[in-house]
Amino acid sequence: MNRGVIDREAHLKALMLRGLDGDAGAWRVLLSEVRGSLSAYFSRRLTERADAEDLVQECMIAIHAKRATFDRGLTFSAWAYAIARYKLIDHLRRQGRRATVPLEDASILLAGHTVEDGVVRRDLSRVLAILPARQRRLVEDVRIGGFSVAEAAARNGFTEGAAKVSVHRSMKTLTASVTGHED
């Protein structure tokens, strides 16, 4: 994991712990810093700016209201990201849409310093871990690394045709594994 992400997580968690211990200034700083990350998170996932801002506000309220549920042994970002994710899913359900993030777009989730950085990386690693190592490397090369199927095939000892089939089947397997755990 990137050193900047680790430092940011340590900083946010320290602010959270100080806020829980009664430091109002640390609590205000934490909410201020998290606001930008939440805004970016929702803006990337919603087309309506007003909806994104509404969800940022809902999350800020939820973080404040649910702060007593924070487990001091866990990361702050994982906790805050879980709140944001559930607020987004609730919003999409109210609109009659299902929350999905195609695996092909996983690189978007890993970009920049956002609230969910560590959680997304961990979740993506867990999802990809269900594949045999050779197929996993192929999917990572094609879908995350930006290699063409021909380049990834050569890197991983596949023919181009076999690589296409393997990536397709692997994506179906991954989609089925993720879809089964959403609800």
Backbone as JSON, one array per atom type, in Angstrom:
{
  "sequence": "MNRGVIDREAHLKALMLRGLDGDAGAWRVLLSEVRGSLSAYFSRRLTERADAEDLVQECMIAIHAKRATFDRGLTFSAWAYAIARYKLIDHLRRQGRRATVPLEDASILLAGHTVEDGVVRRDLSRVLAILPARQRRLVEDVRIGGFSVAEAAARNGFTEGAAKVSVHRSMKTLTASVTGHED",
  "N": [[0.84, -1.18, 0.0], [0.45, 2.25, -0.65], [2.52, 4.72, 0.79], [1.55, 7.28, 1.34], [-1.2, 6.84, 1.51], [-1.31, 5.25, 3.78], [-0.3, 7.05, 5.7], [-2.3, 9.01, 5.56], [-4.53, 7.56, 6.42], [-3.74, 6.98, 9.06], [-3.66, 9.57, 10.08], [-6.4, 10.37, 9.79], [-7.63, 8.47, 11.44], [-6.47, 9.09, 13.9], [-7.55, 11.66, 14.3], [-10.24, 10.92, 14.5], [-10.23, 9.33, 16.83], [-9.4, 11.24, 18.73], [-11.55, 12.96, 18.5], [-13.6, 11.3, 19.43], [-12.81, 11.18, 22.03], [-13.55, 13.6, 22.97], [-12.44, 15.92, 21.86], [-13.38, 18.6, 20.3], [-12.38, 20.25, 18.3], [-10.67, 18.54, 16.81], [-12.6, 16.82, 15.86], [-14.11, 18.51, 14.16], [-12.14, 19.09, 12.23], [-11.7, 16.52, 11.21], [-14.24, 15.92, 10.04], [-14.3, 17.94, 8.13], [-12.12, 17.23, 6.49], [-12.91, 14.7, 5.57], [-15.15, 15.3, 4.12], [-14.43, 16.26, 1.52], [-13.4, 13.93, 0.34], [-15.66, 12.29, 0.4], [-17.36, 13.74, -1.26], [-16.02, 13.53, -3.72], [-16.17, 10.76, -4.05], [-18.99, 10.27, -4.29], [-19.59, 11.93, -6.47], [-18.26, 10.7, -8.58], [-19.87, 8.54, -8.98], [-22.49, 9.28, -9.42], [-24.71, 11.02, -11.6], [-26.12, 13.34, -11.17], [-25.35, 16.32, -9.65], [-26.58, 17.48, -7.44], [-27.71, 15.27, -6.15], [-25.38, 13.96, -5.35], [-24.32, 15.83, -3.54], [-26.36, 15.81, -1.63], [-26.08, 13.21, -0.66], [-23.52, 13.38, 0.43], [-24.04, 15.07, 2.57], [-25.87, 13.43, 4.01], [-24.14, 11.36, 4.71], [-22.26, 12.69, 6.29], [-23.87, 13.39, 8.43], [-24.59, 10.82, 9.28], [-22.07, 9.76, 9.99], [-21.46, 11.41, 12.1], [-23.65, 10.87, 13.82], [-23.38, 8.12, 14.24], [-20.95, 7.75, 15.41], [-20.29, 6.61, 17.86], [-20.35, 3.93, 17.38], [-18.01, 3.27, 16.21], [-15.28, 1.14, 15.95], [-12.43, 1.13, 17.72], [-10.25, -0.4, 17.07], [-10.22, -0.81, 14.38], [-9.78, 0.44, 10.98], [-10.37, 3.86, 10.21], [-11.13, 4.73, 7.66], [-12.26, 2.44, 6.44], [-14.56, 2.1, 7.95], [-15.92, 4.58, 7.5], [-16.15, 4.47, 4.72], [-17.86, 2.27, 4.46], [-20.24, 3.31, 5.49], [-20.71, 5.32, 3.57], [-20.98, 3.76, 1.26], [-23.28, 2.24, 1.83], [-25.16, 4.31, 2.04], [-25.13, 5.21, -0.6], [-26.08, 2.9, -1.95], [-28.64, 2.71, -0.8], [-29.73, 5.1, -1.8], [-29.68, 4.6, -4.59], [-31.4, 2.41, -4.7], [-33.78, 3.61, -3.87], [-34.27, 5.04, -6.12], [-34.84, 3.03, -7.82], [-32.81, 1.65, -9.03], [-30.12, -0.72, -9.37], [-27.18, -1.04, -7.48], [-24.16, -1.22, -8.99], [-20.8, -1.86, -9.81], [-18.9, -2.22, -12.46], [-16.38, -4.69, -12.9], [-14.52, -4.08, -14.75], [-14.12, -1.38, -14.4], [-12.54, -1.12, -12.2], [-10.08, 0.11, -11.86], [-10.69, 2.8, -11.65], [-11.73, 2.97, -9.13], [-9.47, 2.68, -7.63], [-8.03, 4.96, -7.89], [-6.36, 7.94, -6.84], [-6.49, 9.58, -3.57], [-8.86, 8.56, -1.61], [-11.65, 8.09, 0.6], [-12.22, 5.41, 0.54], [-9.95, 3.97, -0.31], [-8.13, 1.9, 0.85], [-9.99, -0.08, 1.54], [-11.21, -0.75, -0.87], [-9.06, -1.77, -2.34], [-8.45, -4.0, -0.76], [-10.9, -5.43, -0.96], [-11.01, -5.87, -3.74], [-8.74, -7.47, -4.06], [-9.55, -9.69, -2.57], [-11.75, -10.58, -4.09], [-10.53, -11.2, -6.55], [-8.91, -13.24, -5.68], [-10.28, -15.63, -5.78], [-9.86, -16.75, -8.19], [-7.78, -19.02, -10.06], [-4.2, -18.66, -9.94], [-2.93, -18.16, -12.45], [-5.03, -17.38, -14.19], [-5.91, -15.19, -12.72], [-3.72, -13.41, -12.89], [-3.85, -12.9, -15.61], [-6.4, -11.64, -15.89], [-5.93, -9.41, -14.26], [-3.89, -8.16, -15.75], [-5.24, -7.57, -18.2], [-7.73, -6.29, -17.5], [-7.16, -4.49, -15.45], [-4.5, -3.67, -15.58], [-4.25, -2.62, -18.15], [-3.2, -3.86, -20.4], [-3.24, -5.18, -23.73], [-5.23, -7.93, -24.98], [-3.64, -9.64, -26.47], [-1.03, -8.91, -25.61], [-1.19, -9.53, -22.87], [-1.72, -12.25, -23.04], [0.7, -13.22, -24.12], [2.43, -12.52, -22.01], [1.54, -14.22, -20.02], [1.61, -16.83, -20.92], [-0.45, -17.82, -22.63], [-2.38, -18.61, -25.58], [-3.68, -16.16, -27.85], [-6.41, -16.54, -28.4], [-7.13, -18.39, -26.38], [-6.64, -16.78, -24.18], [-8.61, -14.78, -24.47], [-10.93, -16.31, -24.08], [-10.43, -17.25, -21.49], [-10.33, -14.85, -19.99], [-12.95, -13.94, -20.39], [-14.48, -16.05, -19.2], [-13.44, -15.93, -16.61], [-14.27, -13.37, -15.83], [-17.03, -13.77, -15.8], [-17.21, -15.59, -13.7], [-16.22, -14.02, -11.58], [-18.11, -11.93, -11.55], [-20.42, -13.38, -10.88], [-19.68, -14.25, -8.32], [-19.52, -11.84, -6.9], [-22.07, -10.73, -7.24], [-23.66, -12.53, -5.87], [-23.15, -11.84, -3.22], [-24.07, -9.3, -2.67], [-26.62, -8.6, -1.52]],
  "CA": [[0.0, 0.0, 0.0], [1.13, 3.51, -0.8], [2.85, 5.36, 2.07], [0.64, 8.41, 1.52], [-2.49, 6.3, 1.94], [-1.11, 4.81, 5.16], [-0.19, 8.26, 6.51], [-3.62, 9.65, 5.6], [-5.39, 6.74, 7.29], [-3.3, 7.2, 10.44], [-4.09, 10.93, 10.42], [-7.85, 10.37, 9.97], [-7.98, 7.68, 12.62], [-6.08, 9.87, 15.08], [-8.57, 12.69, 14.48], [-11.46, 10.24, 14.96], [-10.05, 8.94, 18.23], [-9.41, 12.47, 19.53], [-12.94, 13.42, 18.49], [-14.36, 10.44, 20.33], [-12.39, 11.49, 23.39], [-14.08, 14.91, 23.36], [-11.75, 17.04, 21.22], [-14.29, 19.14, 19.28], [-11.59, 20.77, 17.17], [-10.25, 17.4, 15.99], [-13.81, 16.31, 15.2], [-14.41, 19.43, 13.04], [-11.11, 18.88, 11.2], [-11.99, 15.23, 10.58], [-15.41, 16.05, 9.16], [-13.9, 18.79, 7.01], [-11.25, 16.47, 5.58], [-13.66, 13.59, 4.98], [-16.15, 15.87, 3.21], [-13.9, 16.28, 0.16], [-13.32, 12.55, -0.15], [-17.03, 11.82, 0.16], [-17.86, 14.45, -2.44], [-15.41, 12.89, -4.9], [-16.73, 9.4, -4.13], [-20.35, 10.3, -4.83], [-19.59, 12.59, -7.79], [-17.83, 9.72, -9.58], [-20.87, 7.49, -9.13], [-23.8, 9.83, -9.71], [-24.69, 12.05, -12.64], [-26.72, 14.57, -10.63], [-24.52, 16.96, -8.62], [-27.41, 17.7, -6.25], [-27.8, 13.98, -5.46], [-24.08, 13.72, -4.72], [-24.22, 16.71, -2.37], [-27.3, 15.3, -0.63], [-25.49, 12.02, -0.04], [-22.41, 13.83, 1.28], [-24.66, 15.55, 3.81], [-26.38, 12.27, 4.73], [-22.99, 10.64, 5.27], [-21.69, 13.5, 7.37], [-24.79, 13.24, 9.56], [-24.47, 9.44, 9.76], [-20.77, 9.61, 10.66], [-21.6, 12.1, 13.39], [-24.63, 10.17, 14.66], [-22.96, 6.74, 14.51], [-19.54, 7.73, 15.83], [-20.12, 5.74, 19.02], [-20.23, 2.55, 16.91], [-16.68, 3.08, 15.64], [-14.4, 0.22, 16.67], [-11.11, 1.76, 17.77], [-9.24, -1.32, 16.55], [-10.32, -0.87, 12.92], [-9.41, 1.65, 10.27], [-11.44, 4.84, 10.07], [-11.59, 4.77, 6.27], [-13.15, 1.31, 6.18], [-15.83, 2.41, 8.61], [-16.57, 5.69, 6.79], [-16.5, 3.99, 3.38], [-19.03, 1.41, 4.59], [-21.39, 4.21, 5.61], [-20.93, 5.95, 2.26], [-21.44, 2.73, 0.32], [-24.68, 1.91, 2.13], [-25.97, 5.48, 1.68], [-25.25, 5.19, -2.05], [-26.96, 1.8, -2.32], [-30.0, 3.12, -0.43], [-30.15, 6.13, -2.76], [-29.95, 3.96, -5.87], [-32.6, 1.59, -4.55], [-34.93, 4.52, -3.87], [-34.49, 5.42, -7.52], [-35.17, 1.83, -8.58], [-31.62, 1.13, -9.73], [-29.23, -1.6, -8.6], [-25.81, -0.52, -7.37], [-23.15, -2.11, -9.55], [-19.57, -1.26, -10.3], [-18.28, -3.26, -13.28], [-15.0, -4.99, -12.56], [-13.67, -3.4, -15.73], [-13.86, -0.04, -13.92], [-11.89, -1.2, -10.89], [-8.97, 1.06, -11.77], [-11.24, 4.08, -11.21], [-11.88, 2.88, -7.69], [-8.16, 2.69, -6.99], [-7.34, 6.2, -8.22], [-6.36, 9.04, -5.89], [-6.66, 9.34, -2.14], [-10.25, 8.7, -1.23], [-12.0, 7.42, 1.85], [-12.31, 3.96, 0.4], [-8.76, 3.38, -0.93], [-7.68, 0.62, 1.42], [-11.08, -1.05, 1.51], [-11.41, -1.2, -2.25], [-7.93, -2.64, -2.69], [-8.63, -5.27, -0.05], [-12.04, -6.13, -1.56], [-10.63, -6.33, -5.08], [-7.83, -8.6, -3.87], [-10.35, -10.85, -2.13], [-12.55, -11.07, -5.22], [-9.64, -11.82, -7.53], [-8.27, -14.41, -5.08], [-11.02, -16.86, -6.06], [-9.37, -17.29, -9.46], [-6.43, -19.61, -10.05], [-3.17, -17.63, -10.1], [-2.66, -17.85, -13.86], [-6.17, -16.59, -14.7], [-5.93, -13.92, -11.98], [-2.73, -12.52, -13.51], [-4.37, -12.53, -16.93], [-7.46, -10.66, -15.67], [-5.29, -8.19, -13.76], [-3.2, -7.51, -16.86], [-6.17, -7.06, -19.22], [-8.79, -5.44, -16.98], [-6.68, -3.47, -14.52], [-3.2, -3.18, -16.02], [-4.33, -1.92, -19.42], [-2.57, -4.59, -21.49], [-4.15, -5.78, -24.71], [-5.36, -9.37, -24.77], [-2.45, -10.27, -27.07], [0.11, -8.67, -24.72], [-1.4, -10.3, -21.63], [-1.58, -13.66, -23.4], [2.13, -13.5, -24.24], [3.02, -12.39, -20.67], [1.06, -15.27, -19.12], [1.71, -18.15, -21.53], [-1.69, -18.22, -23.28], [-2.58, -18.14, -26.94], [-4.6, -15.03, -27.79], [-7.76, -17.08, -28.31], [-7.32, -18.96, -25.05], [-6.68, -15.66, -23.24], [-9.94, -14.17, -24.58], [-11.89, -17.21, -23.43], [-10.13, -17.28, -20.06], [-10.76, -13.57, -19.4], [-14.41, -13.94, -20.41], [-14.96, -16.98, -18.18], [-13.04, -15.4, -15.3], [-15.15, -12.24, -15.52], [-18.33, -14.33, -15.44], [-17.04, -16.17, -12.36], [-16.09, -12.92, -10.63], [-19.4, -11.26, -11.48], [-21.33, -14.25, -10.13], [-19.29, -14.27, -6.91], [-19.84, -10.55, -6.3], [-23.52, -10.57, -7.27], [-24.22, -13.37, -4.83], [-22.88, -11.32, -1.88], [-24.52, -7.92, -2.55], [-27.78, -8.39, -0.65]],
  "C": [[0.88, 1.24, 0.0], [1.34, 4.18, 0.56], [1.93, 6.54, 2.37], [-0.72, 7.97, 2.02], [-2.41, 5.88, 3.41], [-1.05, 6.02, 6.09], [-1.55, 8.95, 6.65], [-4.55, 8.88, 6.52], [-5.02, 6.96, 8.75], [-3.76, 8.57, 10.93], [-5.6, 10.97, 10.7], [-8.26, 9.6, 11.22], [-7.61, 8.43, 13.9], [-7.09, 10.98, 15.36], [-9.86, 12.08, 15.03], [-11.34, 9.91, 16.45], [-10.05, 10.17, 19.15], [-10.82, 13.04, 19.61], [-13.81, 12.61, 19.43], [-14.03, 10.73, 21.79], [-12.78, 12.91, 23.82], [-13.4, 16.11, 22.74], [-12.6, 17.55, 20.05], [-13.53, 19.67, 18.06], [-11.14, 19.65, 16.24], [-11.45, 16.85, 15.22], [-14.18, 17.19, 14.01], [-13.42, 19.23, 11.9], [-11.38, 17.57, 10.46], [-13.15, 15.35, 9.6], [-15.08, 16.91, 7.93], [-13.06, 18.02, 5.99], [-12.0, 15.34, 4.87], [-14.65, 14.1, 3.94], [-15.67, 15.85, 1.76], [-13.82, 14.89, -0.45], [-14.7, 12.0, -0.47], [-17.61, 12.47, -1.09], [-17.31, 13.83, -3.71], [-15.99, 11.51, -5.12], [-18.11, 9.42, -4.79], [-20.41, 10.94, -6.22], [-19.18, 11.63, -8.9], [-18.94, 8.71, -9.89], [-22.26, 7.99, -9.51], [-23.7, 10.93, -10.76], [-25.24, 13.38, -12.14], [-25.88, 15.12, -9.48], [-25.3, 17.15, -7.31], [-27.55, 16.41, -5.45], [-26.51, 13.68, -4.72], [-23.95, 14.57, -3.46], [-25.16, 16.26, -1.25], [-26.71, 14.1, 0.1], [-24.28, 12.37, 0.83], [-22.98, 14.29, 2.62], [-25.2, 14.4, 4.65], [-25.25, 11.51, 5.41], [-22.39, 11.41, 6.44], [-22.56, 13.36, 8.63], [-24.65, 11.83, 10.16], [-23.15, 9.22, 10.5], [-20.85, 10.25, 12.04], [-22.51, 11.31, 14.33], [-24.15, 8.79, 15.09], [-21.54, 6.63, 15.05], [-19.3, 6.8, 17.02], [-19.97, 4.27, 18.61], [-18.84, 2.25, 16.34], [-15.84, 2.18, 16.53], [-12.98, 0.77, 16.59], [-9.99, 0.87, 17.21], [-9.23, -1.4, 15.03], [-9.88, 0.44, 12.3], [-10.62, 2.58, 10.15], [-12.01, 4.8, 8.66], [-12.54, 3.64, 5.93], [-14.53, 1.57, 6.76], [-16.6, 3.5, 7.85], [-17.0, 5.25, 5.39], [-17.74, 3.1, 3.43], [-20.3, 2.26, 4.71], [-21.72, 4.82, 4.27], [-21.51, 4.96, 1.26], [-22.91, 2.41, 0.57], [-25.61, 3.09, 1.83], [-26.18, 5.53, 0.16], [-26.21, 4.09, -2.51], [-28.41, 2.14, -1.97], [-30.56, 4.14, -1.41], [-30.53, 5.49, -4.1], [-31.19, 3.08, -5.81], [-33.86, 2.46, -4.53], [-35.28, 4.96, -5.28], [-34.84, 4.23, -8.4], [-34.02, 1.27, -9.38], [-30.83, 0.24, -8.81], [-27.84, -0.99, -8.61], [-24.85, -1.56, -7.92], [-21.95, -1.28, -9.97], [-18.89, -2.36, -11.11], [-16.82, -3.46, -12.9], [-14.03, -4.32, -13.53], [-13.28, -2.0, -15.26], [-13.11, -0.01, -12.6], [-10.75, -0.21, -10.77], [-9.45, 2.44, -11.33], [-11.35, 4.09, -9.69], [-10.55, 3.0, -6.96], [-7.41, 4.0, -7.21], [-7.43, 7.2, -7.07], [-6.48, 8.62, -4.44], [-8.1, 9.62, -1.77], [-10.49, 7.92, 0.04], [-11.89, 5.92, 1.72], [-11.06, 3.27, -0.15], [-8.4, 2.0, -0.41], [-8.74, -0.45, 1.34], [-11.26, -1.62, 0.11], [-10.28, -2.13, -2.68], [-8.08, -4.01, -2.03], [-9.77, -6.08, -0.67], [-11.7, -6.67, -2.94], [-9.68, -7.52, -4.98], [-8.57, -9.86, -3.46], [-11.15, -11.44, -3.28], [-11.65, -11.8, -6.21], [-9.0, -13.11, -7.0], [-9.02, -15.72, -5.35], [-10.56, -17.51, -7.36], [-8.03, -17.98, -9.26], [-5.41, -18.54, -10.44], [-2.97, -17.21, -11.56], [-3.79, -17.01, -14.46], [-6.23, -15.22, -14.01], [-4.94, -12.94, -12.6], [-3.2, -12.03, -14.88], [-5.45, -11.45, -16.8], [-6.87, -9.34, -15.18], [-4.6, -7.44, -14.89], [-4.17, -6.85, -17.83], [-7.11, -6.01, -18.64], [-8.32, -4.33, -16.06], [-5.39, -2.84, -15.05], [-3.17, -2.48, -17.36], [-3.63, -2.61, -20.58], [-3.63, -5.07, -22.47], [-4.22, -7.28, -24.42], [-4.12, -10.08, -25.32], [-1.22, -10.11, -26.16], [-0.01, -9.51, -23.45], [-1.24, -11.79, -21.9], [-0.1, -14.04, -23.45], [2.81, -13.46, -22.86], [2.7, -13.59, -19.78], [1.02, -16.67, -19.74], [0.42, -18.7, -22.12], [-1.59, -17.9, -24.77], [-3.58, -17.0, -26.84], [-6.05, -15.51, -27.65], [-8.07, -17.65, -26.94], [-7.41, -17.85, -23.99], [-8.04, -14.98, -23.27], [-10.97, -15.01, -23.85], [-11.68, -17.19, -21.93], [-10.59, -15.99, -19.37], [-12.29, -13.53, -19.33], [-14.98, -14.83, -19.3], [-14.62, -16.48, -16.77], [-13.94, -14.24, -14.89], [-16.54, -12.73, -15.13], [-18.29, -14.9, -14.02], [-16.99, -15.07, -11.31], [-17.42, -12.19, -10.44], [-20.38, -12.08, -10.66], [-20.97, -14.26, -8.65], [-19.65, -12.97, -6.21], [-21.35, -10.36, -6.21], [-24.18, -11.37, -6.16], [-24.06, -12.82, -3.44], [-23.42, -9.91, -1.67], [-25.63, -7.72, -1.54], [-27.58, -9.07, 0.62]]
}
